[in-house]
Coordinates of N, CA and C and ligand atoms in Angstrom, one line a residue:
M1 N -35.4 149.7 24.4 CA -34.0 150.1 24.7 C -33.1 148.9 24.3
M2 N -31.9 149.3 23.8 CA -31.0 148.3 23.2 C -30.3 147.5 24.4
T3 N -30.5 146.2 24.4 CA -29.7 145.4 25.4 C -28.9 144.3 24.8
D4 N -28.8 144.3 23.4 CA -28.1 143.2 22.8 C -26.7 143.0 23.2
G5 N -26.3 141.8 23.6 CA -25.0 141.5 24.1 C -24.6 142.3 25.3
F6 N -25.6 142.7 26.1 CA -25.3 143.5 27.3 C -25.1 142.5 28.5
I7 N -24.0 142.8 29.3 CA -23.7 141.9 30.4 C -23.7 142.6 31.7
I8 N -24.4 142.1 32.7 CA -24.4 142.6 34.0 C -23.7 141.6 34.9
A9 N -22.5 142.0 35.5 CA -21.7 141.1 36.3 C -22.0 141.4 37.8
I10 N -22.4 140.4 38.6 CA -22.7 140.7 40.0 C -21.8 139.8 40.8
D11 N -21.0 140.3 41.7 CA -20.1 139.5 42.6 C -20.4 139.9 44.0
G12 N -19.9 139.1 44.9 CA -20.0 139.4 46.3 C -20.0 138.1 47.1
P13 N -19.9 138.2 48.4 CA -19.9 137.0 49.3 C -21.2 136.3 49.4
A14 N -21.2 135.1 50.0 CA -22.5 134.4 50.2 C -23.4 135.2 51.1
G15 N -24.7 135.2 50.7 CA -25.7 135.8 51.5 C -25.8 137.3 51.3
A16 N -25.1 137.9 50.3 CA -25.2 139.4 50.2 C -26.4 139.8 49.4
G17 N -27.2 138.8 48.8 CA -28.4 139.1 48.0 C -28.2 139.1 46.5
K18 N -27.0 138.5 46.0 CA -26.7 138.5 44.6 C -27.8 137.8 43.8
G19 N -28.2 136.6 44.3 CA -29.1 135.7 43.5 C -30.4 136.4 43.3
T20 N -31.0 137.0 44.3 CA -32.3 137.7 44.2 C -32.2 138.9 43.3
L21 N -31.1 139.7 43.5 CA -30.9 140.8 42.6 C -30.7 140.4 41.2
A22 N -29.9 139.4 40.9 CA -29.6 138.9 39.6 C -31.0 138.5 38.9
R23 N -31.8 137.8 39.6 CA -33.1 137.4 39.0 C -34.0 138.6 38.6
R24 N -34.0 139.5 39.6 CA -34.9 140.7 39.3 C -34.4 141.5 38.1
L25 N -33.0 141.6 38.0 CA -32.5 142.4 36.9 C -32.7 141.6 35.6
A26 N -32.5 140.3 35.6 CA -32.7 139.5 34.3 C -34.1 139.6 33.9
D27 N -35.1 139.6 34.8 CA -36.5 139.7 34.4 C -36.8 141.1 33.8
H28 N -36.3 142.1 34.5 CA -36.6 143.5 34.1 C -36.0 143.8 32.8
Y29 N -34.7 143.4 32.5 CA -34.1 143.8 31.3 C -34.1 142.7 30.2
R30 N -34.8 141.6 30.5 CA -35.0 140.5 29.6 C -33.7 139.9 29.1
L31 N -32.9 139.6 30.1 CA -31.6 139.0 29.8 C -31.5 137.6 30.3
N32 N -30.6 136.8 29.7 CA -30.4 135.4 30.3 C -29.8 135.5 31.7
L33 N -29.9 134.5 32.4 CA -29.5 134.5 33.8 C -28.6 133.3 34.1
L34 N -27.4 133.5 34.7 CA -26.6 132.3 35.1 C -26.1 132.6 36.5
D35 N -26.5 131.7 37.5 CA -25.9 131.7 38.8 C -24.7 130.8 38.7
T36 N -23.5 131.4 38.6 CA -22.3 130.6 38.4 C -21.9 129.7 39.6
G37 N -22.4 130.1 40.8 CA -22.2 129.3 41.9 C -22.7 127.9 41.7
L38 N -23.8 127.7 41.0 CA -24.4 126.4 40.7 C -23.4 125.5 40.0
T39 N -22.5 126.1 39.1 CA -21.6 125.3 38.3 C -20.6 124.6 39.3
Y40 N -20.1 125.4 40.3 CA -19.1 124.8 41.2 C -19.9 123.8 42.1
R41 N -21.1 124.2 42.5 CA -21.9 123.3 43.3 C -22.1 121.9 42.6
A42 N -22.4 122.0 41.3 CA -22.7 120.8 40.5 C -21.5 119.9 40.5
V43 N -20.3 120.5 40.3 CA -19.1 119.6 40.3 C -18.9 119.0 41.7
A44 N -19.1 119.8 42.8 CA -18.9 119.2 44.1 C -19.9 118.1 44.4
H45 N -21.1 118.3 44.0 CA -22.2 117.4 44.2 C -21.9 116.1 43.5
R46 N -21.4 116.2 42.3 CA -21.0 115.0 41.5 C -20.0 114.1 42.2
L47 N -18.9 114.8 42.7 CA -17.9 114.1 43.4 C -18.4 113.4 44.7
V48 N -19.2 114.2 45.4 CA -19.7 113.6 46.7 C -20.6 112.4 46.4
T49 N -21.5 112.5 45.4 CA -22.4 111.4 45.1 C -21.6 110.2 44.6
H50 N -20.4 110.4 44.0 CA -19.6 109.2 43.6 C -18.6 108.8 44.6
G51 N -18.7 109.4 45.8 CA -17.8 109.0 46.9 C -16.4 109.4 46.7
L52 N -16.2 110.5 45.9 CA -14.8 110.9 45.6 C -14.4 112.1 46.4
P53 N -13.1 112.2 46.8 CA -12.7 113.3 47.6 C -12.7 114.6 46.8
L54 N -12.9 115.7 47.5 CA -13.1 117.0 46.8 C -11.7 117.5 46.3
D55 N -10.6 116.9 46.8 CA -9.3 117.3 46.2 C -8.8 116.4 45.1
N56 N -9.7 115.5 44.6 CA -9.3 114.7 43.5 C -9.5 115.5 42.2
I57 N -8.4 116.2 41.8 CA -8.5 117.2 40.8 C -8.9 116.6 39.4
S58 N -8.4 115.4 39.1 CA -8.7 114.9 37.7 C -10.2 114.5 37.7
A59 N -10.7 114.0 38.8 CA -12.2 113.7 38.8 C -13.0 115.0 38.7
A60 N -12.5 116.0 39.4 CA -13.3 117.3 39.4 C -13.2 117.9 38.0
E61 N -12.1 117.7 37.3 CA -12.0 118.3 35.9 C -13.0 117.5 35.0
T62 N -13.1 116.2 35.2 CA -14.0 115.4 34.4 C -15.4 115.8 34.7
A63 N -15.7 116.0 36.0 CA -17.1 116.4 36.3 C -17.4 117.8 35.7
A64 N -16.4 118.7 35.8 CA -16.6 120.0 35.3 C -16.9 120.0 33.8
R65 N -16.2 119.1 33.0 CA -16.5 119.0 31.6 C -17.8 118.5 31.3
Q66 N -18.4 117.7 32.2 CA -19.7 117.1 31.9 C -20.9 117.9 32.4
I67 N -20.6 119.0 33.1 CA -21.7 119.9 33.5 C -22.4 120.5 32.4
D68 N -23.8 120.3 32.4 CA -24.6 120.9 31.4 C -25.3 122.1 32.1
L69 N -25.0 123.3 31.7 CA -25.6 124.5 32.4 C -27.1 124.5 32.4
A70 N -27.7 123.9 31.4 CA -29.2 123.9 31.3 C -29.8 122.8 32.2
A71 N -29.0 122.0 32.7 CA -29.6 120.8 33.5 C -29.2 120.9 35.0
M72 N -28.8 122.0 35.5 CA -28.4 122.1 36.9 C -29.7 122.2 37.8
D73 N -29.8 121.3 38.7 CA -31.0 121.3 39.6 C -30.8 122.1 40.8
R74 N -31.4 123.3 40.9 CA -31.2 124.2 42.0 C -31.5 123.6 43.3
D75 N -32.6 122.8 43.3 CA -33.1 122.3 44.6 C -32.0 121.3 45.2
T76 N -31.5 120.4 44.4 CA -30.5 119.5 44.9 C -29.2 120.2 45.3
L77 N -28.9 121.3 44.5 CA -27.6 121.9 44.7 C -27.6 123.0 45.8
S78 N -28.7 123.4 46.2 CA -28.7 124.7 47.1 C -28.5 124.4 48.5
T79 N -28.2 123.2 48.9 CA -28.0 123.0 50.4 C -26.7 123.6 50.8
H80 N -26.6 123.9 52.1 CA -25.5 124.5 52.8 C -24.2 123.6 52.6
A81 N -24.4 122.3 52.8 CA -23.3 121.4 52.7 C -22.7 121.4 51.3
V82 N -23.5 121.5 50.2 CA -23.0 121.5 48.9 C -22.2 122.8 48.6
G83 N -22.7 123.9 49.2 CA -22.1 125.2 49.1 C -20.7 125.2 49.7
E84 N -20.6 124.5 50.8 CA -19.3 124.4 51.5 C -18.3 123.5 50.6
A85 N -18.8 122.4 50.1 CA -18.0 121.6 49.3 C -17.6 122.3 48.0
A86 N -18.5 123.1 47.4 CA -18.2 123.9 46.2 C -17.0 124.8 46.4
S87 N -17.0 125.4 47.6 CA -15.9 126.4 47.8 C -14.5 125.7 47.9
R88 N -14.6 124.4 48.2 CA -13.3 123.6 48.2 C -12.9 123.2 46.8
V89 N -13.9 122.9 46.0 CA -13.6 122.5 44.6 C -13.1 123.7 43.8
A90 N -13.7 124.9 44.2 CA -13.4 126.2 43.5 C -12.0 126.7 43.6
V91 N -11.2 126.1 44.5 CA -9.8 126.5 44.6 C -8.9 125.9 43.5
H92 N -9.4 124.9 42.8 CA -8.5 124.3 41.8 C -8.5 125.1 40.4
P93 N -7.4 125.7 40.0 CA -7.4 126.5 38.8 C -7.9 125.7 37.6
S94 N -7.5 124.5 37.4 CA -7.9 123.8 36.2 C -9.4 123.5 36.1
V95 N -10.0 123.4 37.3 CA -11.5 123.2 37.3 C -12.1 124.5 37.0
R96 N -11.6 125.6 37.5 CA -12.1 126.9 37.3 C -12.1 127.2 35.8
R97 N -10.9 126.9 35.1 CA -10.8 127.2 33.7 C -11.9 126.6 32.9
I98 N -12.2 125.3 33.2 CA -13.2 124.6 32.4 C -14.6 125.3 32.6
L99 N -14.9 125.6 33.9 CA -16.2 126.2 34.2 C -16.3 127.6 33.6
V100 N -15.2 128.4 33.7 CA -15.2 129.8 33.2 C -15.4 129.8 31.7
D101 N -14.9 128.8 31.0 CA -15.1 128.7 29.5 C -16.6 128.6 29.2
K102 N -17.3 127.7 30.0 CA -18.7 127.5 29.8 C -19.5 128.7 30.2
Q103 N -19.1 129.4 31.3 CA -19.8 130.6 31.7 C -19.6 131.7 30.6
R104 N -18.4 131.8 30.0 CA -18.2 132.9 29.0 C -19.1 132.6 27.8
D105 N -19.1 131.3 27.4 CA -19.9 130.9 26.3 C -21.4 131.3 26.5
F106 N -21.9 131.0 27.7 CA -23.3 131.4 28.1 C -23.4 132.9 28.0
A107 N -22.5 133.7 28.5 CA -22.5 135.2 28.5 C -22.6 135.7 27.1
S108 N -22.0 135.0 26.1 CA -21.9 135.5 24.8 C -23.1 135.4 24.0
R109 N -24.1 134.6 24.5 CA -25.3 134.3 23.7 C -26.3 135.5 23.8
P110 N -27.0 135.8 22.6 CA -27.9 136.9 22.7 C -29.1 136.6 23.5
P111 N -29.8 137.5 24.2 CA -29.6 139.0 24.0 C -28.6 139.5 25.1
G112 N -27.8 138.7 25.7 CA -27.0 139.2 26.8 C -27.4 138.5 28.1
A113 N -26.7 138.8 29.2 CA -26.9 138.0 30.4 C -26.6 138.7 31.7
V114 N -27.2 138.3 32.7 CA -26.8 138.6 34.1 C -26.1 137.4 34.7
L115 N -24.9 137.6 35.1 CA -24.2 136.5 35.8 C -23.8 136.9 37.2
D116 N -24.0 136.0 38.1 CA -23.6 136.3 39.5 C -22.6 135.2 40.0
G117 N -21.7 135.7 40.8 CA -20.7 134.8 41.3 C -19.7 135.5 42.2
R118 N -18.4 135.1 42.0 CA -17.3 135.7 42.8 C -16.3 136.4 41.9
D119 N -16.2 136.0 40.7 CA -15.1 136.5 39.8 C -15.6 136.9 38.5
I120 N -16.9 137.3 38.4 CA -17.5 137.6 37.1 C -16.9 138.9 36.6
G121 N -16.9 140.0 37.4 CA -16.3 141.3 36.9 C -14.8 141.2 36.8
T122 N -14.1 140.3 37.5 CA -12.6 140.3 37.4 C -12.1 139.4 36.4
V123 N -12.8 138.2 36.2 CA -12.2 137.2 35.4 C -13.1 136.7 34.2
V124 N -14.3 136.4 34.6 CA -15.2 135.8 33.5 C -15.6 136.8 32.5
C125 N -16.1 138.0 32.9 CA -16.5 139.0 32.0 C -15.9 140.4 32.3
P126 N -14.6 140.5 32.2 CA -13.9 141.7 32.6 C -14.3 143.0 31.8
D127 N -14.9 142.7 30.6 CA -15.4 143.9 29.8 C -16.9 144.2 30.0
A128 N -17.5 143.6 31.0 CA -19.0 143.8 31.2 C -19.2 145.3 31.4
P129 N -20.2 145.9 30.8 CA -20.5 147.3 30.9 C -21.0 147.7 32.3
V130 N -21.6 146.7 33.0 CA -22.1 147.0 34.4 C -21.5 145.9 35.3
K131 N -20.8 146.4 36.3 CA -20.3 145.5 37.4 C -20.8 145.9 38.7
L132 N -21.4 145.0 39.4 CA -21.9 145.4 40.8 C -21.2 144.5 41.8
Y133 N -20.8 145.0 42.9 CA -20.2 144.2 44.0 C -21.1 144.4 45.2
L134 N -21.8 143.3 45.6 CA -22.7 143.4 46.7 C -22.0 143.0 48.0
T135 N -22.2 143.7 49.0 CA -21.7 143.3 50.3 C -22.8 143.4 51.4
A136 N -22.5 142.9 52.5 CA -23.3 143.1 53.7 C -22.5 142.5 54.9
T137 N -22.7 143.0 56.1 CA -22.0 142.5 57.2 C -22.2 141.0 57.4
P138 N -21.2 140.3 57.9 CA -21.4 138.8 58.1 C -22.6 138.6 59.0
A139 N -22.9 139.4 60.0 CA -24.1 139.2 60.9 C -25.4 139.3 60.1
T140 N -25.5 140.3 59.2 CA -26.7 140.5 58.4 C -26.8 139.2 57.5
R141 N -25.7 138.8 56.9 CA -25.8 137.7 55.9 C -26.2 136.4 56.7
A142 N -25.7 136.2 57.9 CA -26.0 135.0 58.7 C -27.5 135.1 59.1
R143 N -28.0 136.3 59.4 CA -29.5 136.4 59.7 C -30.3 136.0 58.5
R144 N -29.9 136.5 57.3 CA -30.7 136.1 56.1 C -30.7 134.6 55.9
R145 N -29.5 134.0 56.1 CA -29.4 132.6 55.8 C -30.3 131.8 56.8
M146 N -30.3 132.3 58.1 CA -31.2 131.7 59.1 C -32.7 131.7 58.6
A147 N -33.1 132.9 58.1 CA -34.5 133.2 57.7 C -34.8 132.2 56.5
E148 N -33.8 132.0 55.6 CA -34.1 131.1 54.5 C -34.3 129.7 54.9
I149 N -33.4 129.3 55.9 CA -33.5 127.9 56.4 C -34.8 127.7 57.1
E150 N -35.2 128.7 57.9 CA -36.4 128.5 58.6 C -37.6 128.6 57.7
A151 N -37.5 129.4 56.7 CA -38.7 129.5 55.7 C -38.9 128.1 55.0
R152 N -37.8 127.3 54.9 CA -38.0 126.0 54.3 C -38.3 124.9 55.3
G153 N -38.6 125.4 56.6 CA -39.1 124.5 57.6 C -37.9 123.9 58.4
G154 N -36.7 124.3 58.1 CA -35.5 123.8 58.8 C -35.2 124.6 60.1
Q155 N -34.1 124.1 60.8 CA -33.7 124.8 62.0 C -32.2 125.0 61.9
A156 N -31.7 126.1 62.4 CA -30.2 126.3 62.4 C -29.8 127.1 63.6
D157 N -28.5 126.9 63.9 CA -27.9 127.6 65.1 C -27.2 128.9 64.5
Y158 N -27.6 130.1 65.0 CA -27.0 131.3 64.5 C -25.5 131.3 64.5
E159 N -24.9 130.9 65.6 CA -23.4 131.0 65.8 C -22.8 130.1 64.7
R160 N -23.4 128.9 64.5 CA -22.8 128.0 63.5 C -22.9 128.6 62.1
V161 N -24.1 129.2 61.8 CA -24.2 129.8 60.4 C -23.3 130.9 60.2
L162 N -23.1 131.7 61.3 CA -22.1 132.9 61.2 C -20.7 132.3 61.0
A163 N -20.3 131.3 61.7 CA -19.0 130.8 61.6 C -18.8 130.2 60.2
D164 N -19.8 129.6 59.6 CA -19.7 129.0 58.3 C -19.5 130.1 57.3
I165 N -20.2 131.2 57.4 CA -20.1 132.3 56.5 C -18.7 132.9 56.5
E166 N -18.2 133.1 57.8 CA -16.9 133.7 57.9 C -15.8 132.8 57.3
R167 N -16.0 131.4 57.5 CA -15.0 130.5 57.0 C -15.0 130.5 55.4
R168 N -16.3 130.6 54.9 CA -16.4 130.6 53.4 C -15.8 131.9 52.8
D169 N -16.1 133.0 53.5 CA -15.5 134.3 53.1 C -14.0 134.2 53.0
S170 N -13.4 133.6 54.0 CA -11.9 133.7 54.0 C -11.4 132.7 53.0
R171 N -12.1 131.6 52.7 CA -11.6 130.7 51.7 C -11.7 131.4 50.3
D172 N -12.9 132.0 50.1 CA -13.1 132.6 48.8 C -12.3 133.8 48.5
M173 N -12.0 134.6 49.6 CA -11.2 135.8 49.4 C -9.7 135.5 49.5
G174 N -9.3 134.4 50.1 CA -7.9 134.1 50.3 C -7.3 133.1 49.3
R175 N -8.1 132.6 48.4 CA -7.5 131.6 47.4 C -6.7 132.4 46.4
E176 N -5.7 131.6 45.8 CA -4.8 132.2 44.9 C -5.4 132.6 43.6
D177 N -6.2 131.6 43.0 CA -6.8 131.8 41.7 C -8.1 132.5 41.8
S178 N -8.3 133.7 41.2 CA -9.6 134.4 41.1 C -10.2 134.6 42.5
P179 N -9.5 135.2 43.4 CA -10.1 135.4 44.7 C -11.3 136.4 44.6
L180 N -12.2 136.3 45.6 CA -13.3 137.2 45.6 C -12.8 138.6 46.0
R181 N -13.0 139.5 45.0 CA -12.7 140.9 45.3 C -13.4 141.8 44.3
P182 N -13.7 143.1 44.6 CA -14.4 143.9 43.7 C -13.5 144.3 42.5
A183 N -14.0 144.3 41.3 CA -13.2 144.8 40.1 C -13.0 146.3 40.4
A184 N -11.9 146.8 39.8 CA -11.6 148.2 40.0 C -12.8 149.1 39.6
D185 N -13.5 148.7 38.5 CA -14.6 149.6 38.0 C -16.0 149.1 38.5
A186 N -16.0 148.3 39.6 CA -17.3 147.8 40.1 C -18.0 148.9 41.0
H187 N -19.3 148.9 40.9 CA -20.1 149.7 41.8 C -20.4 148.9 43.1
L188 N -20.0 149.5 44.2 CA -20.3 148.8 45.5 C -21.7 149.1 46.0
L189 N -22.4 148.0 46.4 CA -23.7 148.2 47.0 C -23.7 147.4 48.3
D190 N -23.8 148.2 49.4 CA -23.8 147.5 50.7 C -25.3 147.3 51.1
T191 N -25.7 146.0 51.1 CA -27.1 145.7 51.3 C -27.4 145.5 52.8
S192 N -26.5 145.8 53.7 CA -26.8 145.6 55.2 C -28.1 146.3 55.6
E193 N -28.2 147.5 55.1 CA -29.4 148.3 55.6 C -30.4 148.5 54.5
M194 N -30.3 147.7 53.4 CA -31.1 147.9 52.2 C -32.0 146.6 52.0
D195 N -33.3 146.8 51.7 CA -34.0 145.6 51.3 C -33.8 145.4 49.8
I196 N -34.4 144.3 49.3 CA -34.1 143.9 47.9 C -34.7 145.0 47.0
D197 N -35.8 145.6 47.4 CA -36.4 146.6 46.5 C -35.4 147.8 46.3
A198 N -34.8 148.2 47.4 CA -33.9 149.3 47.4 C -32.6 148.9 46.6
A199 N -32.1 147.7 46.8 CA -31.0 147.3 46.0 C -31.3 147.3 44.5
F200 N -32.5 146.8 44.2 CA -32.9 146.7 42.8 C -33.0 148.1 42.2
E201 N -33.6 149.0 42.9 CA -33.7 150.4 42.4 C -32.3 151.0 42.2
A202 N -31.4 150.8 43.2 CA -30.0 151.3 43.0 C -29.3 150.7 41.8
A203 N -29.5 149.4 41.6 CA -28.9 148.8 40.5 C -29.4 149.3 39.2
C204 N -30.8 149.5 39.1 CA -31.4 149.9 37.9 C -30.9 151.3 37.4
V205 N -30.6 152.2 38.4 CA -30.0 153.5 38.1 C -28.7 153.3 37.3
I206 N -27.9 152.4 37.9 CA -26.5 152.1 37.3 C -26.7 151.5 35.9
V207 N -27.6 150.5 35.8 CA -27.7 149.8 34.5 C -28.3 150.8 33.5
D208 N -29.3 151.6 33.8 CA -29.9 152.5 32.9 C -28.8 153.5 32.4
Q209 N -27.9 154.0 33.2 CA -26.9 154.9 32.8 C -26.0 154.2 31.8
A210 N -25.6 152.9 32.0 CA -24.8 152.2 31.1 C -25.5 152.0 29.8
L211 N -26.7 151.7 29.8 CA -27.5 151.5 28.6 C -27.6 152.8 27.8
A212 N -27.8 153.9 28.5 CA -27.9 155.2 27.8 C -26.6 155.5 27.2
A213 N -25.5 155.2 27.8 CA -24.1 155.5 27.3 C -23.9 154.7 26.0
R214 N -24.4 153.4 26.0 CA -24.2 152.6 24.8 C -25.0 153.1 23.7
T215 N -26.2 153.6 24.0 CA -27.1 154.0 22.9 C -26.5 155.2 22.2
K216 N -25.8 156.1 23.0 CA -25.2 157.3 22.5 C -23.9 157.0 21.7
A217 N -23.2 155.9 22.1 CA -21.9 155.6 21.5 C -22.1 155.1 20.1
Ligands
LIG1 O1 -22.7 131.5 45.3 P1 -22.6 130.1 45.9 O2 -22.8 130.0 47.3 O3 -23.6 129.2 45.2 O4 -21.2 129.6 45.5 C1 -20.6 128.4 46.1 C2 -19.1 128.5 46.0 O5 -18.7 128.4 44.7 C3 -18.6 129.8 46.6 O6 -18.4 129.8 48.0 C4 -17.2 129.9 45.8 O7 -16.2 129.2 46.4 C5 -17.5 129.2 44.5 N1 -17.7 130.1 43.4 C6 -16.6 130.6 42.8 N2 -16.8 131.5 41.7 C7 -18.0 131.8 41.2 C8 -19.1 131.3 41.9 C9 -19.0 130.5 43.0 O8 -15.5 130.4 43.2 N3 -18.1 132.6 40.2

């Protein structure tokens, strides 16, 4: 099946299952994969390790220019604290512009890509033939986060995890530049009552339809 230059855009709030779904789709359709959240996390991590404040815009711009998408270390960047810091860095439009350019460049490489984030369908790849918007209730997302933390041998307090998720949602949805929202032509998938296999099956139906439409065109 033809997938050349094919882009799948996945957006949604933290803990909705975007990362797992993106990986499954990239494997299945043999597309490149970019977790764009890591780019914001990498900038935040660089500032924190250099002892710089997250609102130092020129330092954040320099860090953003230096990010190498191929060298982002998921283990270092995946902590809860880095995610929180990333959402503070992500409010700066000039930092976003630098990272969005890199993300678009990645998306343009053959054979195509799955990108997940907050603004993929609205800003980064507005012409993507498939746009998915994943949601789940805050309580479901908080329970998933707890399970992830516990699976790594850690401990967390449910009320705190829930409060963090709600605060991050409101920062991501409320910012002026590129707020988190579904694109007008996005397919909404509510994963509250769905496991990953069901979400994957639902997404494949949508992707297969888009691929069939391309083949005909
Ligand atoms: O998805 P992840 O939790 O790794 O994202 C961390 C933060 O990076 C998000 O809370 C959001 O503020 C920011 N982000 C963004 N745009 C993206 C991806 C992530 O603003 N495309």
